[in-house]
Coordinates of C-alpha atoms and ligand atoms in Angstrom, one line a residue:
M1 CA 96.8 107.0 135.2
F2 CA 96.3 103.3 133.3
R3 CA 99.6 101.2 134.3
V4 CA 101.1 98.0 132.4
L5 CA 103.4 95.9 133.5
V6 CA 105.3 94.6 130.6
A7 CA 106.9 91.3 131.9
D8 CA 108.3 89.6 129.4
S9 CA 110.6 91.3 126.7
I10 CA 108.5 92.5 123.3
E11 CA 110.1 94.2 120.1
S12 CA 109.7 98.3 120.8
E13 CA 107.1 98.5 118.5
G14 CA 104.6 97.2 121.4
I15 CA 106.4 99.2 123.9
Q16 CA 105.8 102.2 121.7
L17 CA 102.3 101.9 120.9
L18 CA 101.8 101.8 124.8
S19 CA 103.7 104.8 125.5
A20 CA 101.9 106.8 122.9
A21 CA 98.7 105.7 124.6
G22 CA 100.0 107.6 127.3
F23 CA 100.1 104.8 129.8
E24 CA 102.4 104.3 133.0
L25 CA 105.1 101.5 132.2
D26 CA 106.9 99.2 134.1
V27 CA 109.1 97.1 131.8
R28 CA 110.6 94.0 133.5
A29 CA 111.6 91.1 131.5
G30 CA 111.6 87.7 133.7
L31 CA 110.1 88.1 136.7
D32 CA 110.0 85.0 139.4
E33 CA 106.9 84.8 141.5
A34 CA 107.4 86.7 144.6
P35 CA 108.9 89.6 142.7
L36 CA 105.6 89.4 139.9
C37 CA 103.4 89.3 143.1
E38 CA 105.1 92.9 143.9
A39 CA 105.3 94.3 140.6
I40 CA 101.6 93.4 139.4
A41 CA 100.1 95.4 142.7
E42 CA 99.8 98.4 140.9
A43 CA 99.5 97.5 137.3
D44 CA 95.9 97.7 135.5
A45 CA 97.3 95.4 132.8
V46 CA 99.9 92.7 132.7
L47 CA 101.4 91.5 129.1
V48 CA 103.7 88.6 129.0
R49 CA 105.4 86.3 126.1
S50 CA 105.7 82.5 127.3
R51 CA 108.3 82.9 130.2
T52 CA 106.7 84.2 133.0
R53 CA 104.1 82.8 134.7
V54 CA 101.1 84.6 135.8
T55 CA 100.1 82.3 139.1
A56 CA 96.9 82.3 140.6
R57 CA 99.6 84.3 143.9
A58 CA 99.8 86.9 141.1
I59 CA 96.4 87.3 140.3
E60 CA 95.3 87.6 143.7
A61 CA 98.2 90.4 144.4
G62 CA 97.3 92.2 141.5
K63 CA 94.3 94.2 143.1
R64 CA 93.8 96.7 140.4
L65 CA 94.2 94.2 137.4
R66 CA 91.9 93.7 134.7
I67 CA 93.4 92.7 131.6
I68 CA 95.9 90.4 131.0
T69 CA 97.7 90.1 127.2
R70 CA 99.8 86.8 126.1
A71 CA 102.0 88.3 122.8
G72 CA 101.2 84.8 121.2
I73 CA 98.9 81.8 120.9
G74 CA 99.3 79.4 124.2
V75 CA 98.1 80.5 127.5
D76 CA 99.3 78.1 129.3
N77 CA 101.9 80.1 131.7
V78 CA 98.4 82.0 133.3
D79 CA 96.3 80.6 135.6
L80 CA 93.0 81.2 133.6
A81 CA 90.6 79.8 136.3
A82 CA 92.1 81.9 138.6
A83 CA 91.7 85.0 136.4
T84 CA 88.0 84.4 135.5
R85 CA 87.5 83.7 139.4
R86 CA 88.7 87.3 139.7
G87 CA 86.9 88.9 136.8
V88 CA 90.6 89.6 135.0
V89 CA 89.9 89.2 131.3
V90 CA 93.2 86.9 129.5
T91 CA 93.2 87.9 125.6
N92 CA 95.9 86.2 123.1
V93 CA 97.2 87.3 119.8
P94 CA 96.2 84.0 117.4
D95 CA 96.4 85.1 114.2
A96 CA 100.2 86.9 114.3
T97 CA 102.8 84.0 113.4
T98 CA 100.3 81.8 111.0
T99 CA 102.4 83.3 107.5
T100 CA 105.8 82.9 109.5
T101 CA 105.1 79.2 110.9
A102 CA 103.6 78.1 107.1
E103 CA 106.4 79.7 105.5
L104 CA 109.3 78.0 107.8
A105 CA 107.1 74.4 107.1
V106 CA 107.6 75.4 103.2
A107 CA 111.3 76.0 103.6
L108 CA 111.6 72.7 105.7
L109 CA 110.2 71.1 103.1
M110 CA 112.6 72.4 100.4
A111 CA 115.5 71.6 102.8
L112 CA 114.1 68.1 102.9
A113 CA 114.0 67.7 99.4
R114 CA 117.2 69.2 98.5
R115 CA 119.0 68.3 101.6
I116 CA 120.6 72.1 101.7
P117 CA 121.8 71.6 105.3
Q118 CA 123.7 68.6 104.7
A119 CA 125.4 70.0 101.9
D120 CA 126.4 73.3 103.6
R121 CA 128.1 70.8 106.4
N122 CA 129.8 69.0 104.0
V123 CA 131.1 72.0 101.8
R124 CA 132.3 73.8 105.2
S125 CA 134.0 70.5 106.7
G126 CA 136.8 70.9 103.5
K127 CA 134.2 68.7 101.1
Y128 CA 132.7 69.3 97.9
E129 CA 130.7 66.0 97.3
R130 CA 128.3 67.0 94.5
T131 CA 127.2 63.4 93.6
K132 CA 126.2 62.9 97.7
F133 CA 123.5 65.7 97.4
T134 CA 121.3 64.5 94.7
G135 CA 117.6 65.8 95.9
T136 CA 114.2 65.6 94.6
E137 CA 111.7 67.7 93.1
I138 CA 108.6 68.8 94.8
C139 CA 106.9 69.8 91.3
G140 CA 104.1 67.2 90.7
K141 CA 104.5 65.3 94.1
T142 CA 102.1 64.9 96.5
L143 CA 102.1 66.8 99.9
G144 CA 99.8 65.3 102.6
V145 CA 98.5 68.1 105.2
I146 CA 98.0 66.8 108.3
G147 CA 95.5 69.3 110.4
F148 CA 93.8 71.6 107.9
G149 CA 93.5 74.8 110.2
R150 CA 94.9 78.2 109.8
I151 CA 98.6 77.3 109.2
G152 CA 97.9 73.7 107.1
R153 CA 95.8 76.2 104.7
I154 CA 98.5 78.7 103.6
V155 CA 100.6 75.7 103.5
A156 CA 98.3 74.1 100.8
D157 CA 98.2 77.2 99.4
R158 CA 101.9 77.9 99.0
A159 CA 102.4 74.1 98.0
L160 CA 99.8 74.5 95.0
G161 CA 101.7 77.0 93.9
L162 CA 104.9 75.2 93.4
K163 CA 102.6 72.6 91.5
M164 CA 102.9 70.0 94.4
R165 CA 99.3 67.7 94.6
V166 CA 97.9 68.9 97.5
L167 CA 96.0 66.3 100.1
A168 CA 94.6 67.1 103.6
Y169 CA 93.6 65.2 106.6
D170 CA 91.5 66.6 109.3
P171 CA 88.8 64.3 110.9
Y172 CA 87.1 67.6 112.7
L173 CA 86.4 69.4 108.6
P174 CA 83.0 67.8 107.2
S175 CA 84.4 64.7 104.4
D176 CA 81.5 66.3 102.0
G177 CA 83.1 68.7 99.5
S178 CA 86.9 70.5 99.4
P179 CA 87.9 72.9 102.1
M180 CA 90.1 74.4 99.3
S181 CA 89.9 74.6 95.7
G182 CA 92.6 71.8 94.5
V183 CA 92.8 70.3 97.7
S184 CA 90.7 66.7 99.0
L185 CA 90.1 65.6 102.3
Q186 CA 91.7 62.1 103.2
T187 CA 91.4 59.8 105.6
L188 CA 94.6 59.4 107.3
E189 CA 95.4 56.0 106.0
G190 CA 94.8 57.4 102.4
L191 CA 96.9 59.9 103.2
L192 CA 99.7 58.0 104.7
A193 CA 99.7 55.9 101.8
A194 CA 99.3 58.5 98.7
A195 CA 101.8 61.2 100.4
D196 CA 105.4 62.0 99.0
F197 CA 105.5 64.6 101.9
L198 CA 104.0 64.7 104.8
T199 CA 103.6 68.5 106.7
I200 CA 101.9 68.6 110.2
H201 CA 99.8 71.4 111.5
T202 CA 97.7 70.1 114.0
P203 CA 97.6 70.9 117.8
L204 CA 99.0 68.5 120.4
T205 CA 96.3 66.9 121.9
E206 CA 94.9 63.2 123.2
S207 CA 94.2 62.2 119.6
T208 CA 97.1 63.7 117.7
R209 CA 100.1 62.8 120.3
H210 CA 102.2 60.2 118.5
L211 CA 99.7 60.0 115.5
L212 CA 102.6 59.3 113.4
D213 CA 104.3 56.5 115.6
G214 CA 105.9 53.4 114.3
T215 CA 102.5 51.9 112.8
R216 CA 101.6 54.5 111.0
L217 CA 104.8 55.2 109.8
A218 CA 104.9 51.9 108.0
M219 CA 101.8 52.8 106.1
C220 CA 103.2 55.8 104.7
K221 CA 105.0 55.7 100.7
R222 CA 108.7 54.0 101.5
G223 CA 111.1 57.0 101.2
V224 CA 108.3 59.9 103.0
R225 CA 109.9 62.9 104.0
I226 CA 108.0 64.9 107.3
V227 CA 107.8 68.0 108.3
N228 CA 107.3 68.8 111.8
A229 CA 106.6 72.7 113.1
A230 CA 103.5 72.1 114.6
R231 CA 104.2 70.5 118.3
G232 CA 106.3 68.0 119.5
G233 CA 104.8 64.6 120.5
I234 CA 102.9 64.5 117.8
V235 CA 105.4 62.4 115.8
E236 CA 107.1 59.6 117.9
E237 CA 110.6 60.1 117.5
H238 CA 111.8 56.7 118.2
A239 CA 109.8 55.2 115.9
L240 CA 111.0 57.8 113.4
A241 CA 114.4 57.5 114.1
E242 CA 113.7 53.6 113.2
A243 CA 112.1 54.3 110.2
I244 CA 114.8 56.6 108.9
R245 CA 117.6 54.0 109.8
S246 CA 115.4 51.3 107.8
G247 CA 114.9 53.5 104.8
Q248 CA 111.1 54.1 105.5
V249 CA 111.3 57.6 105.7
A250 CA 113.7 59.6 104.2
G251 CA 114.3 62.2 106.1
A252 CA 112.4 64.6 108.6
A253 CA 113.0 68.3 109.4
L254 CA 111.5 69.1 113.1
D255 CA 111.6 72.5 114.5
V256 CA 109.7 71.0 117.7
T257 CA 110.5 67.9 119.5
E258 CA 109.1 66.0 122.5
V259 CA 111.7 67.7 125.3
E260 CA 112.6 71.3 124.3
P261 CA 115.5 72.0 124.1
L262 CA 116.4 69.2 122.0
Q263 CA 117.8 66.0 124.9
A264 CA 122.3 65.9 124.5
D265 CA 121.7 62.6 123.8
S266 CA 119.2 62.5 121.6
E267 CA 119.4 59.9 118.8
L268 CA 117.9 62.4 116.4
R269 CA 121.1 64.3 116.5
G270 CA 123.1 61.3 115.1
L271 CA 121.0 61.4 112.2
D272 CA 121.9 62.8 109.4
A273 CA 118.6 62.6 107.6
V274 CA 117.1 64.6 110.5
I275 CA 117.0 68.6 109.8
L276 CA 116.5 70.4 113.3
T277 CA 115.8 73.7 114.2
P278 CA 115.1 75.4 117.3
H279 CA 111.4 76.1 117.5
L280 CA 111.6 79.1 115.2
G281 CA 108.0 78.8 113.6
A282 CA 107.3 82.1 114.7
S283 CA 110.5 83.8 114.6
T284 CA 110.4 86.4 112.1
E285 CA 111.1 90.0 112.5
E286 CA 108.0 90.6 110.7
A287 CA 106.0 87.8 113.5
Q288 CA 107.4 89.5 116.4
R289 CA 107.0 92.7 115.3
R290 CA 103.4 92.2 114.4
V291 CA 102.5 90.2 117.9
A292 CA 104.0 93.2 119.9
Q293 CA 101.8 95.3 118.1
D294 CA 98.6 93.2 118.5
A295 CA 99.1 92.8 122.0
A296 CA 99.5 96.2 122.4
A297 CA 96.8 97.3 120.7
Q298 CA 94.5 95.1 122.5
I299 CA 95.6 96.7 125.9
V300 CA 94.9 99.8 124.4
E301 CA 91.3 99.2 123.3
F302 CA 90.7 97.7 126.1
A303 CA 91.5 100.6 128.3
R304 CA 89.6 102.7 126.0
T305 CA 86.3 101.0 125.5
G306 CA 86.4 97.9 127.9
A307 CA 86.3 95.8 124.9
A308 CA 88.8 92.9 124.3
K309 CA 88.0 90.8 121.0
S310 CA 90.8 88.5 121.4
A311 CA 89.6 87.5 125.5
V312 CA 90.4 83.3 126.0
N313 CA 88.3 83.4 129.2
F314 CA 85.0 85.3 128.6
V315 CA 82.6 87.1 126.4
S316 CA 82.2 91.1 127.7
L317 CA 79.3 91.6 129.7
P318 CA 78.0 94.1 131.9
E319 CA 79.4 93.2 135.5
E320 CA 75.3 92.7 136.9
L321 CA 74.8 90.2 134.5
R322 CA 78.1 88.1 135.0
E323 CA 77.5 88.4 138.5
E324 CA 74.2 86.6 138.3
L325 CA 75.0 84.7 134.9
G326 CA 78.6 83.1 136.5
P327 CA 77.6 79.7 137.7
Y328 CA 76.0 79.3 134.2
L329 CA 78.6 80.8 131.9
E330 CA 80.9 77.8 133.8
L331 CA 78.2 75.6 133.3
A332 CA 78.1 76.2 129.7
E333 CA 81.5 75.5 129.1
R334 CA 81.5 72.1 130.4
L335 CA 78.5 71.1 128.6
G336 CA 80.5 71.6 125.8
A337 CA 83.8 70.4 127.1
T338 CA 81.8 67.3 127.4
A339 CA 79.7 67.6 124.3
G340 CA 83.4 68.1 122.4
A341 CA 84.8 65.1 124.6
L342 CA 81.7 62.6 123.4
A343 CA 81.4 63.6 119.8
P344 CA 82.2 60.3 117.7
A345 CA 81.9 62.6 114.5
P346 CA 83.1 66.1 113.3
I347 CA 79.9 68.1 114.4
R348 CA 77.7 69.4 111.6
R349 CA 75.0 71.5 114.1
V350 CA 74.7 72.5 117.4
S351 CA 70.9 72.5 118.9
L352 CA 70.5 75.1 121.9
R353 CA 68.1 75.5 123.9
F354 CA 67.7 77.6 126.7
R355 CA 64.8 77.4 129.4
G356 CA 64.0 79.4 132.0
A357 CA 63.0 83.3 133.5
R358 CA 66.5 84.2 133.4
F359 CA 66.2 83.7 129.5
E360 CA 63.7 86.0 128.6
G361 CA 63.7 89.9 127.6
S362 CA 66.7 91.7 126.4
T363 CA 68.8 90.6 129.0
G364 CA 67.9 86.9 128.1
D365 CA 69.6 87.8 124.9
R366 CA 72.3 88.7 126.2
A367 CA 72.6 85.6 128.6
A368 CA 71.7 83.2 125.6
A369 CA 74.8 84.9 123.4
A370 CA 77.1 84.6 126.2
L371 CA 76.4 80.9 127.0
R372 CA 76.3 79.9 123.3
A373 CA 79.8 81.4 122.6
S374 CA 80.8 79.4 125.7
I375 CA 79.3 76.4 124.7
L376 CA 80.5 76.4 121.2
A377 CA 84.0 77.1 122.6
G378 CA 84.1 74.0 124.9
C379 CA 82.5 71.8 121.4
L380 CA 85.5 73.1 119.4
R381 CA 88.2 72.8 121.8
P382 CA 88.7 69.1 121.4
A383 CA 90.0 69.8 117.8
L384 CA 91.4 74.0 118.3
Q385 CA 92.7 74.0 121.6
D386 CA 93.4 77.2 122.9
A387 CA 93.2 78.5 119.1
V388 CA 89.2 78.9 120.1
S389 CA 87.7 81.0 122.6
P390 CA 84.3 82.3 123.6
V391 CA 84.7 85.4 122.0
S392 CA 86.3 83.6 118.4
A393 CA 83.8 80.3 118.6
P394 CA 80.6 81.6 117.0
A395 CA 82.6 82.6 113.9
V396 CA 85.1 79.9 114.1
A397 CA 81.8 77.3 113.9
R398 CA 80.4 79.5 111.1
E399 CA 83.6 78.9 108.9
R400 CA 83.8 75.3 109.9
G401 CA 80.1 75.0 108.0
I402 CA 78.6 73.6 111.6
E403 CA 75.0 75.2 111.7
V404 CA 74.0 76.7 115.3
L405 CA 70.3 76.8 116.0
E406 CA 68.9 78.7 119.2
S407 CA 65.5 78.2 120.9
R408 CA 64.1 79.8 124.3
E409 CA 61.0 79.1 126.5
P410 CA 60.2 81.2 130.1
R411 CA 60.5 77.9 131.8
D412 CA 61.2 74.4 132.7
R413 CA 59.3 71.6 134.0
D414 CA 62.3 70.7 136.5
Y415 CA 64.2 73.6 137.1
M416 CA 64.5 77.1 137.4
A417 CA 67.0 76.8 134.3
R418 CA 68.0 74.5 131.9
V419 CA 70.7 74.6 128.7
S420 CA 70.0 71.6 126.6
V421 CA 72.8 71.1 123.7
E422 CA 71.9 68.7 121.2
L423 CA 74.7 68.0 118.8
T424 CA 74.0 66.2 115.5
F425 CA 77.5 64.9 113.7
T426 CA 78.4 64.5 110.1
D427 CA 77.9 60.7 110.3
G428 CA 74.6 61.3 110.9
S429 CA 74.3 60.1 114.8
S430 CA 73.3 62.7 117.8
L431 CA 74.1 63.8 121.5
G432 CA 72.1 65.6 123.7
L433 CA 73.2 67.3 127.1
D434 CA 71.4 68.9 129.9
G435 CA 72.4 70.8 132.1
T436 CA 71.7 73.1 135.0
C437 CA 73.2 74.8 138.1
F438 CA 72.5 73.4 142.0
G439 CA 73.7 76.8 143.6
R440 CA 76.6 77.9 141.7
K441 CA 77.6 74.0 140.9
P442 CA 77.2 72.5 137.4
R443 CA 75.7 69.4 137.0
L444 CA 74.5 67.2 134.3
V445 CA 70.9 66.6 134.8
A446 CA 70.2 64.4 131.3
L447 CA 72.1 62.4 128.2
D448 CA 70.3 61.8 125.3
G449 CA 67.1 62.2 127.4
I450 CA 67.8 59.9 129.9
P451 CA 67.7 61.6 133.8
L452 CA 70.4 61.7 135.9
D453 CA 72.5 64.0 138.2
A454 CA 76.0 63.9 137.8
S455 CA 78.6 66.8 139.0
L456 CA 80.4 68.7 135.8
E457 CA 83.5 68.3 137.3
G458 CA 86.8 66.5 137.5
E459 CA 87.9 63.4 135.7
L460 CA 84.8 61.7 134.4
V461 CA 84.4 58.5 132.6
V462 CA 81.1 58.4 130.5
T463 CA 79.2 55.2 129.1
R464 CA 76.7 54.1 127.4
H465 CA 75.9 50.1 128.4
S466 CA 73.1 47.8 128.2
D467 CA 70.8 48.1 131.0
R468 CA 71.3 44.9 133.0
P469 CA 72.9 44.0 136.5
G470 CA 76.5 44.2 137.2
M471 CA 77.9 46.5 134.3
V472 CA 78.8 49.4 136.7
G473 CA 80.7 46.8 138.4
R474 CA 82.7 45.2 135.9
I475 CA 83.7 49.1 134.8
G476 CA 84.0 49.8 138.6
T477 CA 86.7 46.4 138.7
L478 CA 88.4 47.8 135.9
L479 CA 89.5 51.2 137.4
G480 CA 90.4 49.7 140.7
E481 CA 92.7 47.1 138.7
R482 CA 94.5 50.4 137.7
G483 CA 94.3 52.1 141.5
V484 CA 92.0 54.3 139.9
N485 CA 89.6 55.5 143.1
L486 CA 85.9 55.7 142.2
D487 CA 84.7 59.3 143.6
R488 CA 81.1 59.3 142.5
V489 CA 78.9 56.9 140.5
D490 CA 75.7 58.2 138.5
V491 CA 73.9 56.0 136.3
G492 CA 70.7 56.9 134.5
S493 CA 68.3 54.1 133.2
P494 CA 66.1 54.7 130.2
S495 CA 63.2 53.2 132.0
D496 CA 63.3 57.0 133.9
G497 CA 61.9 58.6 130.6
A498 CA 62.8 59.0 126.8
A499 CA 63.6 55.6 126.3
E500 CA 63.2 56.1 122.6
R501 CA 66.9 57.4 121.6
T502 CA 68.5 54.3 123.7
A503 CA 67.9 51.7 121.2
A504 CA 70.0 48.5 122.1
A505 CA 72.9 47.4 120.5
P506 CA 72.9 45.1 117.9
G507 CA 72.0 41.5 119.4
E508 CA 71.2 43.0 122.7
T509 CA 67.9 43.0 124.6
A510 CA 68.6 45.4 127.3
P511 CA 68.3 49.1 126.1
L512 CA 71.4 51.8 127.1
A513 CA 71.5 53.0 130.6
V514 CA 74.1 56.0 130.8
G515 CA 77.1 55.7 133.4
V516 CA 79.0 59.0 134.3
L517 CA 81.9 57.6 137.0
G518 CA 83.6 60.6 138.8
V519 CA 87.6 59.7 139.4
S520 CA 90.1 61.1 141.7
G521 CA 93.3 61.8 140.0
S522 CA 93.7 61.0 136.5
I523 CA 92.7 58.5 134.1
P524 CA 95.3 56.7 132.9
A525 CA 96.4 55.4 129.4
G526 CA 94.3 52.4 128.4
L527 CA 91.7 52.5 130.9
V528 CA 89.0 53.9 128.1
E529 CA 89.9 51.2 125.6
A530 CA 90.1 48.4 128.3
I531 CA 86.6 49.6 129.1
R532 CA 85.5 49.8 125.7
R533 CA 86.0 45.8 125.9
V534 CA 83.5 44.6 128.1
D535 CA 80.8 42.8 126.9
G536 CA 77.9 45.1 126.7
V537 CA 79.5 48.5 126.6
R538 CA 78.4 50.2 123.6
F539 CA 80.7 53.6 123.8
V540 CA 83.0 55.1 126.4
A541 CA 84.8 58.5 126.8
A542 CA 87.2 60.5 129.3
V543 CA 86.1 64.0 129.7
R544 CA 88.7 66.0 131.7
L545 CA 86.8 69.4 133.3
P546 CA 88.3 71.2 135.7
R547 CA 87.7 70.6 139.5
Ligands
NAD601 P1 94.3 75.8 113.8 O1 93.8 75.4 115.5 O2 94.1 77.0 113.4 O3 94.5 74.1 112.8 C1 94.6 73.1 113.7 C2 93.9 71.9 113.0 O4 94.1 71.1 113.3 C3 92.5 72.2 113.1 O5 91.8 72.5 111.7 C4 92.0 70.9 113.9 O6 90.4 70.5 113.6 C5 93.1 70.1 113.1 N1 92.8 69.0 113.8 C6 92.9 68.7 115.4 N2 93.0 67.2 116.0 C7 93.7 66.7 114.5 C8 93.8 65.2 114.6 N3 93.5 64.8 115.6 N4 94.2 65.1 113.5 C9 94.2 65.7 112.1 N5 93.8 67.2 112.1 C10 93.3 67.5 113.5 O7 95.8 75.9 114.2 P2 97.2 76.6 113.7 O8 97.3 78.5 114.1 O9 97.2 76.3 112.4 O10 98.0 76.2 113.9 C11 99.0 74.8 114.0 C12 99.9 73.9 114.8 O11 101.2 74.9 114.5 C13 99.6 74.3 116.4 O12 99.8 73.6 117.2 C14 100.2 75.4 117.1 O13 100.8 75.6 118.0 C15 101.7 75.3 116.1 N6 102.3 76.5 115.9 C16 103.5 76.1 115.8 C17 104.8 77.3 115.9 C18 106.3 77.2 116.2 O14 107.1 77.8 116.1 N7 106.6 75.8 115.3 C19 103.9 78.7 115.6 C20 102.8 78.6 115.3 C21 101.6 77.4 115.9

C-alpha cells in the first residue's frame, strides 16, 4: 500500500484525490522534527506546504520515502541536497498561483489609484470626507513592470486591457524585440523615469535586494505609486517611507515586507499612503484548490508511473544510470550555476560539448539530456530561482529565446570525461567553462580555455586579472582586511594555453589570467566591489555553490 503523509493542511480537494487513488493517508499538520521523523518512517510520499520543515534528519528517517511534494513554489523548507543524496524526488507546484497573484497586483494598483482602504477607514471612523479622496485615473497612465516572468506578463496583459501604457524591465530577457505585443522593454532607468505606477514581479535575489532604494526612488517620476506583491526586501522600506514623507512617492501597496509578519513598530504602519496586506498574493479559493489538486495529482502520477514532471532536484533516470552519472549531474548543475553567476548579460546561446565514452550510444543520449537539463537549470537560476528546475529548464530556455547547441565526442585528450559549457551573451561576449569529476568531486578544469584545477564547491571569488606579479596577493589582502579566510587559490595563466581568448584590458600589456579563490564562510557585502577597483582586475564575480 502506498502511504502518503500530509504534513501541512491543504484543501480537501487534494485529500480527496489521494484517497480516491486508494492510498493510505496520514494527515497530521504542523509536525516538528521529532514527530515528523516518526511519522515519515512509514511514508512513501510526503506532502507539505511552507510550514513543515523536511530536514535532513527527517529524510534519513523516511526509509521508504520516494517523493516530497511542496504544494507551492519555494522549496526552502525541504533539504534538497539531503533528498537528492537519498534519491528522493522533490516536486513543487510552480504555476497554480500565477493568475491569482497577478490579480492581487491589479487590485492593489486600483486601490492605490483611488485610495480605497483609506476612504473606507475614513467612513468607518464616522467621517465622510469626499474631497479628501480625489484619486487618479489609470487609463492612459504608464505602468512599469519590473520582472517580466509569469506574473509580470499577466499583470501587463490586464493593464493593457485597462488602457494603460506598459513598459517592462527584465535584464534576463533579450533586449531586442518586444516580449509581448504592446509592451516595450526598457532599461531600469528608462522605466523609472517614465512610469506613473510601478509593479514588482521578480524573485528576491542578490540583484533584486533593495532594487528600489533611495537612489532609484529618487530617479522615479514625482508622485509615482508602487505595488510590491513579489517578495519583501526588493523595496528598501526605510527609503520608501522617506520618499513617501517627502512626496516623491504618492503611495505604495505592499503585500510582502522584509520581515513577515510586519513588525508592530514598523514605520510603514504609520503612513496613511501605504496599503498593507498580509502576503495574500496566493490566497484565493481557486488558487488554494488548484495548489492542493496539482500537488496531489503529482503524487498520484508518481506512484503510478514513476514520472515527476515538476521535479526540482532531478530528471527521471533509470537507477543504474543515476548511480553512474551522479557526480556528473552534480558537476553539470555546478557548472551551470557558475556560468549563470559569471554571466555579464542575458544569455543568447548555450553550446555544450560532452566528451568521453560515457556519452556514447543510447545511454550517452540519456546522460547528455540529463546533464543538459542540469546545466540549463544552473544557468537560469540567477534569474528565476526556484521557478526553474532541471525538468523545466529546457522549455524555459526555449521560451526565453535561448538557443541550445550540443555536440558529443567519444574521448577527451586529458580526462576520462569532460563537460564544456560555452555561453554567448546578447552583448556579443562569451564565456567558456570546462569541468570534469575527480572521483565524485566536481572540478573546474578550464575557464575561457585557460587550464586550471579548481574545486567547484563552497563560496568562490572568480577573477579575470592582468597576468602580472602581485595581483592575487592584492586581492588576498582585501579578503584578509574583511576577515575572510582564503581556503584555496587556483590560478590559470594564459601562457598555459588558449591565449587567443584572453585579450588584455585597454592600456594593459599583460594578458588576462584567471583566479578562482575559495573562501571559508561567506563572501561579505562590498568585497566584490572592492576587488573590482583593484588596478588590473578586469572582471570579478562571487559564486555560491553547495559545500
Ligand atoms: P518568474 O520566475 O516567472 O518571473 C520572474 C522574472 O523576474 C523573470 O522573468 C526574471 O528574468 C526576472 N528577474 C530576475 N532578476 C531580475 C532583476 N534583477 N530585475 C528585473 N527582473 C528580474 O516568477 P513569477 O512566478 O512571475 O513570480 C514573481 C515573484 O512573485 C516571485 O518573487 C514570487 O516568489 C512572487 N510571488 C508572490 C506571491 C505572493 O503571495 N505575494 C505569490 C506568488 C509568487
